[in-house]
Short mmCIF file of C-alpha atoms (C1' of nucleotides) in Angstrom, two decimals:
data_model
loop_
_atom_site.label_atom_id
_atom_site.label_comp_id
_atom_site.label_asym_id
_atom_site.label_seq_id
_atom_site.Cartn_x
_atom_site.Cartn_y
_atom_site.Cartn_z
CA MET A 15 20.58 -18.12 -7.81
CA THR A 16 20.90 -16.49 -11.24
CA LYS A 17 20.91 -12.83 -11.98
CA ILE A 18 17.88 -11.55 -13.89
CA ALA A 19 19.17 -8.08 -14.67
CA ASP A 20 22.32 -6.03 -14.48
CA LYS A 21 22.28 -2.66 -12.87
CA PRO A 22 21.88 -0.17 -15.72
CA ARG A 23 24.56 2.47 -15.24
CA SER A 24 23.08 4.74 -17.87
CA MET A 25 19.48 4.30 -18.87
CA PRO A 26 19.21 3.16 -22.52
CA GLN A 27 16.52 5.80 -23.04
CA GLY A 28 13.28 3.92 -22.63
CA HIS A 29 10.58 6.47 -23.43
CA VAL A 30 9.48 7.09 -19.86
CA ARG A 31 11.93 6.74 -17.01
CA LEU A 32 10.17 4.77 -14.37
CA PRO A 33 11.79 4.98 -10.92
CA ALA A 34 13.73 1.93 -9.79
CA HIS A 35 11.45 1.16 -6.86
CA GLU A 36 8.53 0.96 -9.26
CA LEU A 37 10.36 -1.43 -11.58
CA ILE A 38 11.49 -3.61 -8.70
CA TYR A 39 7.96 -3.63 -7.35
CA ARG A 40 6.54 -4.82 -10.66
CA GLN A 41 9.12 -7.55 -11.06
CA LEU A 42 8.67 -8.79 -7.52
CA ARG A 43 4.90 -8.63 -7.89
CA ALA A 44 5.05 -10.80 -10.97
CA LEU A 45 7.27 -13.28 -9.20
CA VAL A 46 4.65 -13.67 -6.47
CA LEU A 47 1.63 -13.52 -8.74
CA PHE A 48 2.72 -16.30 -11.06
CA GLY A 49 4.14 -18.54 -8.38
CA ASP A 50 7.85 -18.14 -9.11
CA LEU A 51 8.18 -17.73 -5.37
CA ALA A 52 6.56 -20.68 -3.62
CA PRO A 53 4.44 -20.32 -0.46
CA GLY A 54 6.68 -20.34 2.59
CA GLN A 55 9.73 -19.23 0.67
CA PRO A 56 11.72 -16.58 2.54
CA VAL A 57 12.25 -13.21 0.82
CA THR A 58 15.38 -11.33 1.85
CA ILE A 59 16.42 -7.83 0.90
CA GLN A 60 19.96 -8.77 0.06
CA GLY A 61 18.84 -11.78 -1.93
CA LEU A 62 16.75 -9.49 -4.12
CA THR A 63 19.43 -6.83 -4.51
CA ASP A 64 21.62 -9.58 -5.98
CA LEU A 65 18.84 -11.20 -8.02
CA LEU A 66 17.50 -8.00 -9.53
CA GLY A 67 20.70 -5.98 -9.55
CA ALA A 68 19.24 -3.10 -7.54
CA GLY A 69 20.11 -1.08 -4.47
CA MET A 70 18.68 -1.78 -1.04
CA THR A 71 16.36 1.21 -0.80
CA PRO A 72 14.17 0.41 -3.83
CA VAL A 73 14.02 -3.25 -2.80
CA ARG A 74 12.95 -2.34 0.73
CA GLU A 75 10.16 -0.14 -0.59
CA ALA A 76 8.91 -2.79 -2.99
CA ILE A 77 8.82 -5.36 -0.19
CA ARG A 78 6.93 -2.99 2.12
CA ARG A 79 4.37 -2.32 -0.56
CA LEU A 80 3.80 -6.00 -1.18
CA ILE A 81 3.50 -6.66 2.55
CA ALA A 82 0.84 -3.96 2.74
CA GLU A 83 -1.00 -5.66 -0.13
CA GLY A 84 -0.89 -9.03 1.58
CA ALA A 85 1.41 -10.54 -1.04
CA LEU A 86 4.21 -11.01 1.47
CA GLU A 87 4.14 -11.65 5.18
CA PHE A 88 6.19 -9.99 7.89
CA GLN A 89 7.06 -12.63 10.44
CA GLY A 90 7.34 -10.66 13.69
CA ASN A 91 11.12 -10.99 13.90
CA ARG A 92 12.50 -9.34 10.83
CA ARG A 93 11.97 -12.08 8.31
CA VAL A 94 9.68 -11.80 5.31
CA CYS A 95 8.23 -14.70 3.34
CA VAL A 96 5.51 -15.68 0.88
CA PRO A 97 2.53 -16.60 3.07
CA HIS A 98 0.94 -20.02 3.21
CA LEU A 99 -2.81 -20.14 2.67
CA SER A 100 -4.90 -21.83 5.32
CA ALA A 101 -8.25 -23.43 4.56
CA ASP A 102 -9.93 -20.53 6.38
CA ASN A 103 -8.05 -18.03 4.22
CA ILE A 104 -9.25 -19.75 1.07
CA GLY A 105 -12.79 -19.64 2.38
CA GLU A 106 -12.55 -15.88 2.83
CA LEU A 107 -11.03 -15.37 -0.58
CA ILE A 108 -13.80 -17.40 -2.23
CA LEU A 109 -16.38 -15.31 -0.43
CA VAL A 110 -14.93 -11.98 -1.50
CA ARG A 111 -14.17 -12.99 -5.08
CA GLN A 112 -17.62 -14.45 -5.59
CA TRP A 113 -19.08 -11.16 -4.55
CA VAL A 114 -16.77 -8.65 -6.20
CA GLU A 115 -15.90 -10.28 -9.52
CA PRO A 116 -19.47 -10.80 -10.73
CA HIS A 117 -20.19 -7.24 -9.73
CA LEU A 118 -17.29 -5.98 -11.82
CA ALA A 119 -18.35 -8.17 -14.74
CA HIS A 120 -21.79 -6.59 -14.51
CA CYS A 121 -20.37 -3.07 -14.56
CA ALA A 122 -17.99 -3.97 -17.38
CA THR A 123 -20.88 -5.19 -19.51
CA ALA A 124 -22.54 -1.80 -19.22
CA HIS A 125 -19.37 0.05 -20.26
CA ALA A 126 -17.79 -2.31 -22.80
CA THR A 127 -17.12 -1.01 -26.32
CA ALA A 128 -16.61 -3.17 -29.41
CA GLU A 129 -12.91 -2.44 -29.03
CA ASP A 130 -12.95 -3.80 -25.48
CA LEU A 131 -14.67 -7.01 -26.54
CA LYS A 132 -12.10 -7.49 -29.27
CA GLN A 133 -9.30 -7.18 -26.76
CA LEU A 134 -10.93 -9.67 -24.40
CA THR A 135 -11.49 -12.13 -27.23
CA ALA A 136 -7.84 -11.88 -28.20
CA LEU A 137 -6.78 -12.58 -24.63
CA ASP A 138 -9.10 -15.56 -24.44
CA ASP A 139 -7.56 -16.93 -27.65
CA GLU A 140 -4.12 -16.64 -26.09
CA LEU A 141 -5.47 -18.52 -23.10
CA ASP A 142 -6.79 -21.35 -25.29
CA ALA A 143 -3.45 -21.55 -27.08
CA ALA A 144 -1.64 -21.82 -23.75
CA ILE A 145 -3.93 -24.64 -22.67
CA ASP A 146 -3.33 -26.51 -25.95
CA ARG A 147 0.42 -26.10 -25.58
CA GLY A 148 0.21 -27.29 -21.98
CA ASP A 149 1.96 -24.05 -20.99
CA LEU A 150 0.92 -23.42 -17.39
CA ARG A 151 2.77 -20.15 -16.97
CA ALA A 152 1.21 -18.65 -20.08
CA TYR A 153 -2.23 -19.85 -18.94
CA LEU A 154 -1.80 -18.13 -15.59
CA GLU A 155 -0.70 -14.89 -17.21
CA SER A 156 -3.44 -14.83 -19.84
CA ASN A 157 -6.08 -15.70 -17.31
CA TYR A 158 -4.94 -12.90 -15.01
CA ARG A 159 -4.78 -10.37 -17.80
CA PHE A 160 -8.27 -11.28 -18.97
CA HIS A 161 -9.71 -10.57 -15.56
CA LYS A 162 -7.62 -7.44 -15.22
CA VAL A 163 -9.02 -6.01 -18.42
CA VAL A 164 -12.55 -6.71 -17.21
CA TYR A 165 -11.75 -4.71 -14.06
CA ASP A 166 -10.45 -1.81 -16.10
CA ILE A 167 -13.53 -1.74 -18.31
CA ALA A 168 -15.83 -1.77 -15.28
CA ASP A 169 -14.63 1.74 -14.38
CA ALA A 170 -14.80 1.17 -10.64
CA PRO A 171 -11.25 1.85 -9.43
CA ILE A 172 -11.67 0.92 -5.77
CA LEU A 173 -13.42 -2.39 -6.48
CA ALA A 174 -10.88 -3.12 -9.21
CA GLU A 175 -7.94 -2.51 -6.91
CA LEU A 176 -9.58 -4.73 -4.33
CA ALA A 177 -10.16 -7.59 -6.76
CA ASP A 178 -6.69 -7.20 -8.23
CA GLY A 179 -5.10 -7.34 -4.80
CA LEU A 180 -6.69 -10.68 -4.02
CA TRP A 181 -4.75 -12.35 -6.85
CA LEU A 182 -1.54 -11.78 -4.93
CA ARG A 183 -2.89 -13.88 -2.09
CA PHE A 184 -3.85 -16.99 -4.02
CA GLY A 185 -1.40 -16.62 -6.94
CA PRO A 186 1.39 -18.69 -5.38
CA SER A 187 -1.03 -21.49 -4.55
CA LEU A 188 -2.61 -21.41 -8.01
CA ARG A 189 0.70 -22.32 -9.56
CA VAL A 190 1.22 -25.20 -7.13
CA VAL A 191 -2.32 -26.57 -7.46
CA PHE A 192 -2.75 -26.17 -11.19
CA GLY A 193 0.70 -27.60 -11.74
CA ARG A 194 -0.54 -30.91 -10.42
CA LEU A 195 -3.68 -30.99 -12.54
CA GLY A 196 -2.24 -30.38 -15.99
CA THR A 197 -3.64 -27.68 -18.26
CA GLN A 198 -6.50 -29.80 -19.61
CA ASN A 199 -8.68 -29.56 -16.51
CA LEU A 200 -8.41 -25.81 -15.88
CA PRO A 201 -11.50 -23.62 -15.66
CA ASP A 202 -12.45 -21.37 -18.58
CA ASN A 203 -15.88 -19.78 -18.60
CA HIS A 204 -14.67 -16.79 -20.54
CA LYS A 205 -16.53 -17.63 -23.72
CA ALA A 206 -19.91 -17.68 -22.00
CA MET A 207 -18.97 -14.41 -20.37
CA LEU A 208 -17.94 -12.80 -23.64
CA ALA A 209 -21.16 -13.88 -25.28
CA ALA A 210 -23.21 -12.36 -22.48
CA MET A 211 -21.20 -9.12 -22.55
CA ALA A 212 -21.57 -8.83 -26.30
CA GLY A 213 -25.34 -9.16 -25.88
CA GLY A 214 -25.44 -6.54 -23.13
CA ASP A 215 -26.57 -9.18 -20.64
CA GLY A 216 -24.98 -7.97 -17.40
CA ASP A 217 -26.58 -10.64 -15.25
CA GLY A 218 -25.39 -13.35 -17.62
CA ALA A 219 -21.84 -12.03 -17.58
CA ALA A 220 -21.93 -11.87 -13.80
CA ALA A 221 -23.17 -15.46 -13.60
CA ALA A 222 -20.43 -16.69 -15.93
CA MET A 223 -17.85 -14.82 -13.89
CA ARG A 224 -19.13 -16.30 -10.67
CA LYS A 225 -18.90 -19.77 -12.15
CA ASP A 226 -15.36 -19.15 -13.40
CA VAL A 227 -14.23 -17.89 -10.01
CA ALA A 228 -16.01 -20.66 -8.13
CA GLN A 229 -14.43 -23.41 -10.23
CA GLY A 230 -10.92 -22.08 -9.97
CA MET A 231 -11.04 -21.38 -6.26
CA GLU A 232 -12.70 -24.69 -5.48
CA LEU A 233 -9.76 -26.52 -7.04
CA VAL A 234 -7.43 -24.63 -4.72
CA ARG A 235 -9.61 -25.31 -1.71
CA MET A 236 -9.76 -29.03 -2.41
CA ALA A 237 -6.02 -29.21 -2.90
CA LEU A 238 -5.39 -27.43 0.40
CA THR A 239 -7.90 -29.33 2.52
CA GLY A 240 -8.24 -32.72 0.85
CA GLY A 241 -4.75 -33.32 -0.48
CA ARG A 242 -1.77 -33.86 1.75
CA SER A 243 -0.49 -30.69 3.36
CA LEU A 244 1.57 -28.46 1.13
CA ARG A 245 3.79 -27.45 3.98
CA MET B 1039 4.42 23.76 11.53
CA THR B 1040 4.90 22.45 15.04
CA LYS B 1041 6.98 19.48 15.96
CA ILE B 1042 5.07 16.52 17.39
CA ALA B 1043 8.06 14.57 18.64
CA ASP B 1044 11.74 15.05 19.18
CA LYS B 1045 14.16 12.52 17.84
CA PRO B 1046 14.86 10.23 20.78
CA ARG B 1047 18.62 9.91 21.04
CA SER B 1048 18.37 7.08 23.53
CA MET B 1049 15.17 5.06 23.75
CA PRO B 1050 13.46 5.62 27.14
CA GLN B 1051 13.13 1.84 27.41
CA GLY B 1052 9.62 1.05 26.26
CA HIS B 1053 9.18 -2.66 26.86
CA VAL B 1054 9.28 -3.71 23.21
CA ARG B 1055 11.39 -1.77 20.75
CA LEU B 1056 9.21 -1.29 17.71
CA PRO B 1057 11.16 -0.33 14.58
CA ALA B 1058 11.02 3.32 13.60
CA HIS B 1059 9.26 2.72 10.29
CA GLU B 1060 6.46 0.96 12.17
CA LEU B 1061 6.03 3.84 14.60
CA ILE B 1062 6.04 6.40 11.82
CA TYR B 1063 3.52 4.33 9.91
CA ARG B 1064 1.13 4.23 12.86
CA GLN B 1065 1.41 7.94 13.51
CA LEU B 1066 0.88 8.85 9.88
CA ARG B 1067 -1.99 6.39 9.61
CA ALA B 1068 -3.73 8.02 12.56
CA LEU B 1069 -3.22 11.44 11.02
CA VAL B 1070 -5.03 10.30 7.87
CA LEU B 1071 -7.68 8.21 9.59
CA PHE B 1072 -8.92 10.94 11.89
CA GLY B 1073 -8.74 13.72 9.37
CA ASP B 1074 -5.75 15.63 10.73
CA LEU B 1075 -4.61 15.73 7.12
CA ALA B 1076 -7.35 17.19 4.94
CA PRO B 1077 -8.24 15.78 1.50
CA GLY B 1078 -5.97 17.29 -1.12
CA GLN B 1079 -3.26 18.19 1.34
CA PRO B 1080 0.21 17.37 0.04
CA VAL B 1081 2.36 14.95 2.02
CA THR B 1082 6.11 15.44 1.66
CA ILE B 1083 8.89 13.25 2.95
CA GLN B 1084 10.94 16.09 4.25
CA GLY B 1085 7.94 17.69 5.89
CA LEU B 1086 7.33 14.50 7.84
CA THR B 1087 10.95 14.00 8.82
CA ASP B 1088 10.75 17.44 10.44
CA LEU B 1089 7.27 16.95 11.91
CA LEU B 1090 7.91 13.51 13.36
CA GLY B 1091 11.62 13.82 14.02
CA ALA B 1092 12.57 10.77 11.99
CA GLY B 1093 15.01 9.87 9.24
CA MET B 1094 14.05 9.73 5.58
CA THR B 1095 14.05 5.96 5.16
CA PRO B 1096 11.39 5.11 7.76
CA VAL B 1097 9.22 7.97 6.50
CA ARG B 1098 9.52 6.78 2.91
CA GLU B 1099 8.50 3.27 3.86
CA ALA B 1100 5.52 4.48 5.84
CA ILE B 1101 4.35 6.60 2.92
CA ARG B 1102 4.72 3.70 0.47
CA ARG B 1103 2.70 1.47 2.73
CA LEU B 1104 -0.09 3.99 3.01
CA ILE B 1105 -0.11 4.54 -0.75
CA ALA B 1106 -0.47 0.79 -1.23
CA GLU B 1107 -3.42 0.85 1.17
CA GLY B 1108 -5.11 3.68 -0.70
CA ALA B 1109 -4.71 6.12 2.17
CA LEU B 1110 -2.40 8.36 0.14
CA GLU B 1111 -2.22 9.04 -3.56
CA PHE B 1112 0.83 9.12 -5.78
CA GLN B 1113 0.33 11.93 -8.27
CA GLY B 1114 2.19 10.79 -11.39
CA ASN B 1115 5.00 13.30 -10.96
CA ARG B 1116 6.48 12.48 -7.65
CA ARG B 1117 4.15 14.24 -5.33
CA VAL B 1118 2.01 12.52 -2.74
CA CYS B 1119 -1.21 13.82 -1.24
CA VAL B 1120 -4.33 12.84 0.66
CA PRO B 1121 -6.84 11.86 -2.05
CA HIS B 1122 -10.13 13.62 -2.69
CA LEU B 1123 -13.18 11.39 -2.79
CA SER B 1124 -15.40 11.59 -5.84
CA ALA B 1125 -19.10 10.77 -5.79
CA ASP B 1126 -18.29 7.55 -7.69
CA ASN B 1127 -15.68 6.61 -5.10
CA ILE B 1128 -18.21 7.03 -2.31
CA GLY B 1129 -20.64 4.85 -4.20
CA GLU B 1130 -18.08 2.07 -4.39
CA LEU B 1131 -17.17 2.39 -0.74
CA ILE B 1132 -20.84 2.19 0.27
CA LEU B 1133 -21.23 -0.94 -1.82
CA VAL B 1134 -18.25 -2.71 -0.31
CA ARG B 1135 -18.89 -1.67 3.27
CA GLN B 1136 -22.54 -2.66 3.09
CA TRP B 1137 -21.46 -6.10 2.02
CA VAL B 1138 -18.44 -6.75 4.19
CA GLU B 1139 -19.35 -5.12 7.49
CA PRO B 1140 -22.62 -6.98 8.03
CA HIS B 1141 -20.82 -10.17 7.14
CA LEU B 1142 -18.17 -9.50 9.78
CA ALA B 1143 -20.85 -8.61 12.33
CA HIS B 1144 -22.48 -11.94 11.62
CA CYS B 1145 -19.23 -13.84 12.12
CA ALA B 1146 -18.45 -11.85 15.24
CA THR B 1147 -21.80 -12.78 16.78
CA ALA B 1148 -20.93 -16.46 16.40
CA HIS B 1149 -17.54 -16.01 18.07
CA ALA B 1150 -18.21 -13.34 20.71
CA THR B 1151 -17.50 -14.15 24.35
CA ALA B 1152 -18.99 -12.35 27.36
CA GLU B 1153 -15.62 -10.63 27.68
CA ASP B 1154 -15.86 -9.37 24.09
CA LEU B 1155 -19.34 -7.95 24.65
CA LYS B 1156 -18.11 -6.18 27.76
CA GLN B 1157 -15.34 -4.54 25.79
CA LEU B 1158 -17.72 -3.44 23.03
CA THR B 1159 -20.16 -2.03 25.58
CA ALA B 1160 -17.35 -0.04 27.18
CA LEU B 1161 -16.34 1.37 23.80
CA ASP B 1162 -19.93 2.32 23.04
CA ASP B 1163 -20.13 4.14 26.38
CA GLU B 1164 -17.02 6.11 25.45
CA LEU B 1165 -18.71 6.97 22.19
CA ASP B 1166 -21.84 8.25 23.94
CA ALA B 1167 -19.71 10.33 26.26
CA ALA B 1168 -17.88 11.84 23.29
CA ILE B 1169 -21.21 12.74 21.65
CA ASP B 1170 -22.44 14.38 24.86
CA ARG B 1171 -19.24 16.39 25.19
CA GLY B 1172 -19.49 17.39 21.52
CA ASP B 1173 -16.00 15.97 21.06
CA LEU B 1174 -15.78 15.05 17.38
CA ARG B 1175 -12.27 13.65 17.47
CA ALA B 1176 -13.11 11.32 20.36
CA TYR B 1177 -16.29 10.23 18.58
CA LEU B 1178 -14.33 9.33 15.45
CA GLU B 1179 -11.77 7.35 17.43
CA SER B 1180 -14.31 5.48 19.55
CA ASN B 1181 -16.44 4.68 16.53
CA TYR B 1182 -13.45 3.30 14.65
CA ARG B 1183 -12.25 1.26 17.58
CA PHE B 1184 -15.72 -0.23 18.05
CA HIS B 1185 -15.80 -1.48 14.49
CA LYS B 1186 -12.21 -2.62 14.70
CA VAL B 1187 -12.97 -4.80 17.70
CA VAL B 1188 -15.91 -6.35 15.85
CA TYR B 1189 -13.52 -7.25 13.02
CA ASP B 1190 -11.10 -8.85 15.44
CA ILE B 1191 -13.81 -10.93 17.08
CA ALA B 1192 -15.07 -12.13 13.69
CA ASP B 1193 -11.84 -14.11 13.24
CA ALA B 1194 -11.65 -13.54 9.48
CA PRO B 1195 -8.29 -11.82 8.94
CA ILE B 1196 -8.56 -11.14 5.22
CA LEU B 1197 -12.06 -9.65 5.42
CA ALA B 1198 -11.01 -7.70 8.50
CA GLU B 1199 -7.98 -6.22 6.78
CA LEU B 1200 -10.15 -5.32 3.84
CA ALA B 1201 -12.79 -3.57 5.95
CA ASP B 1202 -10.14 -1.83 8.03
CA GLY B 1203 -8.38 -0.55 4.91
CA LEU B 1204 -11.55 1.15 3.67
CA TRP B 1205 -11.56 3.47 6.69
CA LEU B 1206 -8.41 5.11 5.40
CA ARG B 1207 -10.24 6.12 2.26
CA PHE B 1208 -13.22 7.87 3.82
CA GLY B 1209 -11.59 8.89 7.12
CA PRO B 1210 -10.44 12.32 5.94
CA SER B 1211 -13.89 13.10 4.54
CA LEU B 1212 -15.65 11.88 7.67
CA ARG B 1213 -13.91 14.53 9.70
CA VAL B 1214 -14.86 17.24 7.23
CA VAL B 1215 -18.49 16.15 6.86
CA PHE B 1216 -19.24 15.35 10.48
CA GLY B 1217 -17.52 18.53 11.53
CA ARG B 1218 -20.30 20.50 9.81
CA LEU B 1219 -23.13 18.51 11.39
CA GLY B 1220 -22.21 18.69 15.04
CA THR B 1221 -22.06 15.58 17.19
CA GLN B 1222 -25.80 15.41 17.90
CA ASN B 1223 -26.79 14.06 14.50
CA LEU B 1224 -24.19 11.32 14.13
CA PRO B 1225 -25.22 7.71 13.52
CA ASP B 1226 -25.07 5.20 16.36
CA ASN B 1227 -26.72 1.83 15.88
CA HIS B 1228 -24.30 0.11 18.18
CA LYS B 1229 -26.80 -0.56 20.95
CA ALA B 1230 -29.12 -2.52 18.67
CA MET B 1231 -26.12 -4.41 17.40
CA LEU B 1232 -24.89 -5.23 20.89
CA ALA B 1233 -28.34 -6.47 21.89
CA ALA B 1234 -28.48 -8.76 18.86
CA MET B 1235 -24.98 -10.06 19.48
CA ALA B 1236 -25.73 -10.74 23.13
CA GLY B 1237 -28.76 -12.77 22.05
CA GLY B 1238 -26.74 -14.74 19.49
CA ASP B 1239 -28.81 -13.19 16.68
CA GLY B 1240 -26.29 -13.00 13.83
CA ASP B 1241 -28.80 -11.73 11.29
CA GLY B 1242 -29.96 -9.00 13.66
CA ALA B 1243 -26.39 -7.88 14.31
CA ALA B 1244 -25.71 -7.82 10.59
CA ALA B 1245 -28.84 -5.76 9.96
CA ALA B 1246 -27.88 -3.24 12.65
CA MET B 1247 -24.38 -3.01 11.20
CA ARG B 1248 -25.73 -2.43 7.72
CA LYS B 1249 -27.94 0.36 9.02
CA ASP B 1250 -25.03 1.96 10.89
CA VAL B 1251 -22.81 1.87 7.82
CA ALA B 1252 -25.55 3.08 5.50
CA GLN B 1253 -26.40 6.07 7.68
CA GLY B 1254 -22.81 7.19 8.10
CA MET B 1255 -21.84 6.78 4.48
CA GLU B 1256 -25.01 8.43 3.23
CA LEU B 1257 -24.14 11.58 5.16
CA VAL B 1258 -20.79 11.66 3.40
CA ARG B 1259 -22.38 11.04 0.02
CA MET B 1260 -24.87 13.84 0.46
CA ALA B 1261 -22.18 16.24 1.56
CA LEU B 1262 -20.04 15.41 -1.46
CA THR B 1263 -22.78 15.51 -4.09
CA GLY B 1264 -25.38 17.90 -2.74
CA GLY B 1265 -23.32 20.42 -0.80
CA ARG B 1266 -20.98 22.86 -2.42
CA SER B 1267 -17.72 21.35 -3.53
CA LEU B 1268 -15.19 20.62 -0.83
CA ARG B 1269 -12.32 21.42 -3.10
"C1'" DG C 23 20.50 -28.52 27.35
"C1'" DC C 24 21.85 -23.61 28.48
"C1'" DG C 25 24.24 -19.45 27.90
"C1'" DT C 26 27.59 -16.85 25.23
"C1'" DC C 27 29.77 -15.61 20.89
"C1'" DT C 28 29.95 -14.77 16.07
"C1'" DA C 29 28.15 -14.15 11.49
"C1'" DT C 30 24.64 -12.55 8.79
"C1'" DA C 31 21.04 -9.73 7.52
"C1'" DA C 32 17.85 -5.87 8.60
"C1'" DT C 33 17.39 -1.11 10.18
"C1'" DA C 34 18.54 3.58 9.90
"C1'" DT C 35 21.38 7.80 8.70
"C1'" DG C 36 23.18 11.36 5.94
"C1'" DA C 37 25.20 12.52 1.64
"C1'" DT C 38 24.70 12.96 -3.20
"C1'" DC C 39 22.32 13.24 -7.46
"C1'" DA C 40 18.32 14.21 -10.33
"C1'" DA C 41 13.92 16.08 -11.20
"C1'" DA C 42 10.21 19.34 -10.68
"C1'" DT C 43 8.19 23.38 -9.05
"C1'" DT C 44 8.57 28.20 -8.13
"C1'" DA C 45 10.66 32.67 -8.71
"C1'" DT C 46 13.04 35.80 -11.56
"C1'" DT C 47 14.55 37.83 -15.50
"C1'" DT C 48 14.19 38.95 -20.24
"C1'" DA C 49 11.90 39.65 -24.45
"C1'" DA C 50 7.97 40.53 -27.32
"C1'" DC C 51 3.74 42.52 -28.26
"C1'" DG C 52 -0.17 45.60 -27.92
"C1'" DC D 812 5.19 52.25 -21.43
"C1'" DG D 813 2.76 48.51 -19.34
"C1'" DT D 814 1.32 43.84 -19.67
"C1'" DT D 815 1.97 39.25 -20.80
"C1'" DA D 816 4.59 35.31 -22.06
"C1'" DA D 817 8.74 32.67 -22.61
"C1'" DA D 818 13.11 31.31 -20.94
"C1'" DT D 819 16.17 30.65 -17.35
"C1'" DA D 820 17.85 30.50 -12.64
"C1'" DA D 821 17.13 29.03 -7.90
"C1'" DT D 822 15.11 26.26 -4.52
"C1'" DT D 823 12.67 22.59 -2.93
"C1'" DT D 824 11.89 17.74 -2.85
"C1'" DG D 825 12.33 13.00 -4.23
"C1'" DA D 826 15.41 8.94 -5.45
"C1'" DT D 827 19.29 6.35 -4.62
"C1'" DC D 828 23.38 4.76 -2.49
"C1'" DA D 829 27.24 3.70 0.78
"C1'" DT D 830 27.89 3.03 5.26
"C1'" DA D 831 27.24 2.52 10.27
"C1'" DT D 832 24.42 0.46 13.72
"C1'" DT D 833 21.62 -3.06 15.77
"C1'" DA D 834 19.26 -7.31 16.30
"C1'" DT D 835 18.52 -12.07 15.31
"C1'" DA D 836 19.84 -16.91 14.27
"C1'" DG D 837 22.89 -20.36 14.52
"C1'" DA D 838 27.35 -22.31 16.25
"C1'" DC D 839 30.25 -23.33 19.82
"C1'" DG D 840 31.80 -24.38 24.30
"C1'" DC D 841 30.47 -25.48 28.92
#
DNA sequence: GCGTCTATAATATGATCAAATTATTTAACG
DNA sequence: CGTTAAATAATTTGATCATATTATAGACGC
């Protein structure tokens, strides 16, 4: 296992000093979100202290946080791992996302400024570029960031946190499933959504969002039920 | 500040030894959920180590977990407190609860055994008794446990965790708001719900649940918008 | 196979360091 | 001379680490 970072003895004066547990949390979160840790993979404290060059305390806190968010699973004994998704789990996630994401898209449409739309368009361009390059990792990141910005615009912090948290649950599977499909067949209803938002059509944006979510999640569901078991 | 527990030097042999951070988490969670910590009240690590007779590490982990669940708020600097609810927050909570709780009630109706209904009836009796006694704390606990059991029966772990997590956000305000009303005017649509569940009427149970949630949350909303500020 | 032993990893403590708030002093101004 | 404001000191509290303890998994012998 390779080291990602050395322990910084003296901080090289980044503008704001973020506490170590926060940094570790963000790194570990990204590892889960973009599928660098596969479902079922065990997560150990000491493994992460070596990998990220951090002390035990910050690593412990980051792991606890991610367990609370459902990104990691505490296995009764004292082992922690990235959870597998069951078919039932996927069904629940589809249900929640199909309710909450259109709602947020609707709110976002009401609040979006020209500046916001520009930012979303730029992110969607990045996403297209990633698809053309066949760069799965970049696709996953751009796609996530697009949705994240929509949440922020919607100005509904509790719903946004809820929607954001769900990504941690299906992120690991997304990587596995989409990896088998190639980047050409991935869902992208963002342009229809942007058009609706630009026209102030909240219902249209919500419908586009629902379609986007439904397509993506359905691919995961099919892979987990139809295909051979991932376990 | 009075001590709740002494540090147990040797465990008095409870059957299963739960780790300290888990015990601390549950105690602190209950303190938030039932309003023993008021909105705005600061939560310090060292205060809790004294109050609960625990070391710093377990307390830190418990606090992190509760922050991740939205029960506590990290205030930029490094202070932690019980969050205040804004009118917008309440609006979001009403929206989510009115969607998810009826859904869970519907699922629960499909899965409920005679045993389950017996347990729910017993909990509802406790709730009635608490109302008669004018015992607010017991009402809050019985009410929560009733809903919690419905979640468990529904057999939808992700939705259940979601619904359960929301309680932490409005729990502190519930205590404040209901404390002003007296126990006679509190919502209780559990009997209609139980009747529907017993008859296998999922839609009826969902409707009763929606009504129960709407009544309770509306009281909180009115108190927070209409009444003088709680701050 | 079953029980015991050992190695490994998690849990928990207290000490140490750093940051932030509060209290106190000092200085400036009306 | 009193009041206010700035600067500084003191205290509280959070962050991190090194280390000791404890529990679990896997290996070994029976």
